Short mmCIF file of C-alpha atoms in Angstrom, two decimals:
data_model
loop_
_atom_site.label_atom_id
_atom_site.label_comp_id
_atom_site.label_asym_id
_atom_site.label_seq_id
_atom_site.Cartn_x
_atom_site.Cartn_y
_atom_site.Cartn_z
CA MET A 245 2.34 29.30 5.08
CA LYS A 246 4.73 26.37 4.87
CA ASN A 247 7.98 25.99 6.80
CA ILE A 248 10.58 23.99 4.88
CA LEU A 249 14.04 23.06 6.18
CA LEU A 250 16.93 22.97 3.70
CA PRO A 251 20.14 21.57 5.23
CA THR A 252 23.23 22.63 3.30
CA ASP A 253 26.95 22.03 3.39
CA PHE A 254 27.35 24.41 0.42
CA SER A 255 28.06 21.46 -1.86
CA LYS A 256 26.78 21.22 -5.41
CA ASN A 257 24.29 18.54 -4.35
CA SER A 258 22.79 20.57 -1.51
CA LYS A 259 22.48 23.63 -3.73
CA ASN A 260 20.77 21.51 -6.38
CA ALA A 261 18.22 20.37 -3.77
CA ILE A 262 17.53 24.00 -2.89
CA GLU A 263 16.98 24.84 -6.56
CA TYR A 264 14.53 21.94 -6.76
CA SER A 265 12.68 23.24 -3.67
CA LEU A 266 12.17 26.67 -5.20
CA LYS A 267 10.56 25.08 -8.26
CA LEU A 268 8.47 22.64 -6.22
CA PHE A 269 6.79 25.39 -4.19
CA GLU A 270 6.30 28.03 -6.87
CA GLY A 271 3.12 30.01 -6.28
CA GLU A 272 2.96 29.24 -2.55
CA THR A 273 3.81 31.20 0.59
CA VAL A 274 6.84 29.49 2.07
CA THR A 275 9.54 30.17 4.63
CA PHE A 276 12.71 28.31 3.76
CA HIS A 277 15.00 27.74 6.74
CA ILE A 278 18.48 27.16 5.31
CA LEU A 279 20.60 25.32 7.86
CA ASN A 280 24.33 24.79 7.94
CA SER A 281 25.57 22.61 10.78
CA GLN A 282 29.16 22.06 11.79
CA LYS A 283 30.17 19.34 14.22
CA PRO A 284 32.81 20.85 16.56
CA THR A 285 34.88 17.66 16.64
CA GLY A 286 35.26 17.91 12.89
CA TYR A 287 37.60 20.90 13.07
CA ILE A 288 41.12 20.17 11.98
CA THR A 289 44.39 21.34 13.47
CA ALA A 290 44.95 23.78 10.61
CA ASP A 291 41.89 25.74 11.75
CA VAL A 292 43.68 26.38 15.03
CA LEU A 293 47.16 26.97 13.56
CA TYR A 294 46.07 29.56 11.02
CA GLY A 295 43.38 31.39 12.96
CA ALA A 296 43.93 35.12 13.43
CA ALA A 297 45.29 36.23 16.79
CA GLY A 298 42.51 36.70 19.28
CA ASP A 299 40.00 34.81 17.14
CA SER A 300 38.53 31.49 18.22
CA VAL A 301 38.12 28.62 15.80
CA TYR A 302 34.37 29.00 16.23
CA ASP A 303 34.49 32.68 15.27
CA GLY A 304 36.46 31.98 12.11
CA ILE A 305 34.20 29.19 10.93
CA LEU A 306 31.09 31.10 11.96
CA ASN A 307 32.11 34.13 9.92
CA ASP A 308 32.97 32.01 6.88
CA ASN A 309 29.69 30.13 7.04
CA LYS A 310 27.69 33.31 7.55
CA LYS A 311 29.20 34.72 4.38
CA GLU A 312 28.40 31.52 2.47
CA LEU A 313 24.82 31.53 3.76
CA GLU A 314 24.35 35.18 2.85
CA LYS A 315 25.65 34.47 -0.64
CA LEU A 316 23.35 31.47 -0.99
CA ILE A 317 20.30 33.42 0.20
CA ARG A 318 21.03 36.26 -2.22
CA HIS A 319 21.12 33.69 -5.01
CA CYS A 320 17.80 32.17 -3.86
CA GLU A 321 16.17 35.59 -3.72
CA SER A 322 17.38 36.41 -7.22
CA GLN A 323 15.90 33.14 -8.49
CA SER A 324 12.50 33.76 -6.90
CA GLU A 325 11.86 37.49 -7.20
CA ASN A 326 8.19 36.99 -8.10
CA GLU A 327 7.51 34.44 -5.37
CA ASN A 328 6.24 34.90 -1.82
CA PHE A 329 9.30 33.22 -0.32
CA THR A 330 11.18 34.09 2.86
CA PHE A 331 14.69 32.77 3.47
CA VAL A 332 15.99 32.38 7.02
CA PRO A 333 19.67 31.51 7.57
CA LYS A 334 20.61 29.18 10.42
CA ILE A 335 24.01 28.02 11.68
CA ASP A 336 24.42 25.35 14.34
CA PHE A 337 27.52 23.81 15.91
CA ASP A 338 26.15 20.31 16.32
CA ASN A 339 25.84 17.00 14.51
CA ILE A 340 23.44 17.02 11.59
CA VAL A 341 20.65 15.01 13.26
CA ASP A 342 20.53 17.08 16.47
CA ALA A 343 20.80 20.35 14.54
CA VAL A 344 17.95 19.35 12.22
CA ASN A 345 15.68 18.06 14.98
CA GLN A 346 16.17 21.25 16.97
CA ALA A 347 15.29 23.34 13.90
CA VAL A 348 12.23 21.15 13.24
CA SER A 349 11.01 21.60 16.81
CA LEU A 350 11.60 25.36 17.03
CA ASN A 351 10.26 26.33 13.62
CA ASN A 352 7.27 24.05 13.02
CA ILE A 353 9.04 22.45 10.07
CA GLU A 354 6.78 20.37 7.83
CA LEU A 355 9.35 18.92 5.44
CA ILE A 356 13.12 18.50 5.12
CA ILE A 357 14.54 18.66 1.60
CA MET A 358 18.14 17.71 0.98
CA GLY A 359 20.39 16.38 -1.74
CA THR A 360 22.17 13.10 -1.68
CA ASN A 361 25.83 13.64 -0.94
CA GLY A 362 27.25 11.37 -3.57
CA ALA A 363 28.98 8.99 -1.15
CA THR A 364 30.24 5.80 -2.74
CA GLY A 365 30.68 3.52 0.27
CA ALA A 366 28.70 0.27 0.15
CA GLU A 367 26.21 1.45 2.75
CA GLU A 368 25.89 4.94 1.30
CA VAL A 369 25.59 4.28 -2.41
CA VAL A 370 21.91 5.31 -2.67
CA PHE A 371 21.46 8.31 -0.41
CA GLY A 372 24.69 9.25 1.33
CA SER A 373 25.43 9.07 5.04
CA ASN A 374 23.82 12.33 6.19
CA THR A 375 20.62 11.68 4.27
CA LEU A 376 20.37 8.18 5.71
CA LYS A 377 20.88 9.52 9.23
CA LEU A 378 18.07 12.02 8.79
CA ILE A 379 15.69 9.54 7.20
CA ARG A 380 16.19 7.27 10.19
CA LYS A 381 16.26 9.86 12.99
CA ALA A 382 14.75 13.18 11.93
CA ASN A 383 11.38 14.04 13.46
CA CYS A 384 9.98 15.06 10.09
CA PRO A 385 9.44 13.68 6.58
CA VAL A 386 12.52 13.83 4.33
CA LEU A 387 12.55 14.50 0.60
CA ALA A 388 15.84 13.26 -0.88
CA ILE A 389 16.86 14.76 -4.24
CA PRO A 390 19.17 12.58 -6.36
CA GLU A 391 22.52 13.98 -7.36
CA GLY A 392 22.13 16.18 -10.44
CA TYR A 393 18.35 15.78 -10.65
CA VAL A 394 16.64 18.78 -12.29
CA PHE A 395 13.04 19.63 -11.43
CA ASN A 396 10.54 18.31 -13.95
CA LYS A 397 6.81 18.88 -14.01
CA ILE A 398 5.33 16.35 -11.59
CA GLU A 399 2.90 14.55 -13.85
CA SER A 400 2.93 11.28 -11.87
CA VAL A 401 3.56 10.53 -8.19
CA LEU A 402 4.30 6.98 -7.07
CA LEU A 403 3.06 5.86 -3.65
CA SER A 404 4.53 2.46 -2.86
CA VAL A 405 2.54 0.69 -0.17
CA ASN A 406 3.60 -2.23 2.01
CA TYR A 407 0.83 -3.19 4.42
CA GLN A 408 3.33 -4.13 7.11
CA TYR A 409 3.20 -0.47 7.98
CA GLU A 410 0.40 1.90 8.87
CA LEU A 411 -0.36 4.69 6.44
CA LYS A 412 -0.63 7.89 8.45
CA THR A 413 -3.48 10.18 7.41
CA ASP A 414 -1.50 13.39 7.99
CA ALA A 415 1.32 12.09 5.80
CA LEU A 416 -1.13 11.16 3.08
CA GLY A 417 -2.34 14.76 3.29
CA VAL A 418 1.15 15.96 2.34
CA ILE A 419 1.09 13.69 -0.70
CA LEU A 420 -2.38 14.93 -1.64
CA ASP A 421 -1.21 18.56 -1.48
CA ILE A 422 1.56 17.83 -3.97
CA VAL A 423 -0.70 15.85 -6.29
CA ARG A 424 -3.40 18.53 -6.31
CA LYS A 425 -0.98 21.42 -6.72
CA HIS A 426 0.67 19.85 -9.75
CA ASP A 427 -2.49 18.16 -11.10
CA SER A 428 -0.62 14.85 -11.00
CA THR A 429 -1.72 11.26 -11.39
CA LEU A 430 -1.21 9.19 -8.25
CA LYS A 431 0.12 5.74 -9.03
CA ILE A 432 -0.36 3.41 -6.05
CA LEU A 433 1.91 0.37 -6.04
CA GLU A 434 0.79 -2.25 -3.51
CA ILE A 435 3.57 -4.70 -2.68
CA GLU A 436 3.21 -8.08 -1.00
CA GLU A 437 6.59 -9.64 -0.36
CA ASN A 438 7.48 -13.31 0.04
CA ASN A 439 7.65 -14.49 3.65
CA VAL A 440 6.70 -11.09 5.06
CA GLU A 441 3.67 -10.98 7.31
CA VAL A 442 1.36 -8.16 6.34
CA ASN A 443 -1.60 -6.58 8.04
CA SER A 444 -4.82 -5.51 6.41
CA PRO A 445 -4.81 -1.78 5.74
CA LYS A 446 -6.48 0.18 8.54
CA GLY A 447 -9.48 1.75 6.91
CA ASN A 448 -9.87 2.34 3.23
CA TYR A 449 -7.17 4.93 2.57
CA ILE A 450 -8.34 5.15 -1.06
CA ASP A 451 -11.35 7.12 0.22
CA LEU A 452 -8.95 9.97 1.01
CA PHE A 453 -8.12 10.37 -2.66
CA ILE A 454 -11.54 11.46 -3.88
CA GLY A 455 -11.18 13.74 -6.88
CA ILE A 456 -7.64 12.50 -7.58
CA ASN A 457 -6.69 10.63 -10.74
CA ILE A 458 -5.54 7.25 -9.39
CA GLU A 459 -3.96 4.23 -11.00
CA ARG A 460 -3.50 1.10 -8.85
CA PHE A 461 -0.92 -1.63 -9.34
CA CYS A 462 -0.11 -4.74 -7.30
CA ILE A 463 3.08 -6.80 -7.24
CA LYS A 464 3.28 -10.00 -5.22
CA ASN A 465 6.07 -12.31 -4.13
CA ILE A 466 8.86 -9.93 -5.07
CA PRO A 467 11.06 -7.96 -2.60
CA SER A 468 10.10 -4.30 -2.29
CA ALA A 469 13.41 -2.98 -3.61
CA VAL A 470 13.24 -5.07 -6.77
CA ALA A 471 9.53 -4.31 -7.32
CA ILE A 472 10.02 -0.56 -6.98
CA ASP A 473 13.13 -0.55 -9.14
CA ALA A 474 11.37 -2.43 -11.93
CA PHE A 475 8.29 -0.21 -11.70
CA THR A 476 10.23 3.06 -11.92
CA GLN A 477 12.15 1.78 -14.94
CA LEU A 478 8.98 0.81 -16.81
CA ILE A 479 6.56 3.56 -15.77
CA PRO A 480 7.71 7.21 -15.66
CA VAL A 481 7.16 9.03 -12.36
CA GLN A 482 8.63 12.31 -11.11
CA LEU A 483 8.27 11.68 -7.37
CA HIS A 484 8.29 8.51 -5.28
CA THR A 485 6.75 8.43 -1.80
CA MET A 486 6.96 5.63 0.75
CA PHE A 487 6.48 4.83 4.44
CA VAL A 488 9.20 3.14 6.47
CA GLU A 489 9.28 1.63 9.95
CA ARG A 490 12.55 2.84 11.44
CA LYS A 491 15.30 0.83 9.70
CA SER A 492 13.51 -2.31 8.57
CA LEU A 493 11.87 -1.46 5.24
CA LEU A 494 14.49 1.16 4.43
CA ASP A 495 17.27 -1.40 4.83
CA ARG A 496 15.43 -3.94 2.68
CA PHE A 497 14.76 -1.22 0.13
CA ILE A 498 18.45 -0.37 -0.14
CA PHE A 499 20.16 -3.63 0.78
CA GLY A 500 17.45 -6.15 -0.09
CA SER A 501 19.42 -7.87 -2.82
CA GLU A 502 22.59 -7.57 -4.83
CA THR A 503 20.44 -6.60 -7.80
CA SER A 504 18.78 -3.71 -6.00
CA LYS A 505 22.07 -2.43 -4.62
CA ILE A 506 23.51 -2.24 -8.11
CA SER A 507 20.52 -1.07 -10.13
CA TYR A 508 18.60 1.27 -7.83
CA SER A 509 20.17 4.69 -7.88
CA SER A 510 17.33 6.90 -6.67
CA ARG A 511 16.16 7.80 -10.16
CA VAL A 512 13.62 10.36 -8.92
CA PRO A 513 13.18 12.38 -5.73
CA LEU A 514 12.14 10.16 -2.84
CA LEU A 515 9.78 11.41 -0.12
CA ILE A 516 10.02 9.23 2.99
CA PHE A 517 7.62 9.22 5.93
CA ARG A 518 8.81 7.33 9.01
CA ASN A 519 6.28 5.60 11.24
#
């Protein structure tokens, strides 16, 4: 049985990510933990002014969010009547990172799936602020679903590899599960950037992919962001997976060049493993 965490703020984007998750795990036994977190300092004066007599701000927001979660879970159940899915509602009064990490720790969460929030600030144009925070700080892999992206059969999975970073065997196992379940082709893009010191890969990770249809590509002397952007424009994939080392590769991926900032718009779902 899998345990999947679905953070939601009840926005269109978060609901779209939940819809994607239900399609992704069809035919499996899965418990979906649907989490809504509210940061207490985010409450506005109106919440206090218009609260019913004797009610606390927390009670009012808690009741509203409980109703929204119940409505969302009823919708999920109606969309997956023939599936072996369980939906568990969770509400937390905390910032998104702490709320998610607590849920990950308490519920043996294997994967976080969330939608991009459509932010348009310069540093949030690709993923949105909450998604970036979780990619950088969550104690679990994050699958980011682009705004408005509708699930398509996963015929090809892209694994972009930069040998600056170690490829974790357990993370590769997650990728293998997806590839095998959907009978996908695994396209491995090996990137060697200019002026970036790389290490030899530890062990032959290709040996792990026995029985998998693999296609290997190599791009040299081009920044990762530009290489990945060009690849995904030329070769269709339905899922992109990558490893990042804290902020370094992620920041180069998003902010590596003016070209990448403008042209890369997370065309397909992006599964990120943090070393």
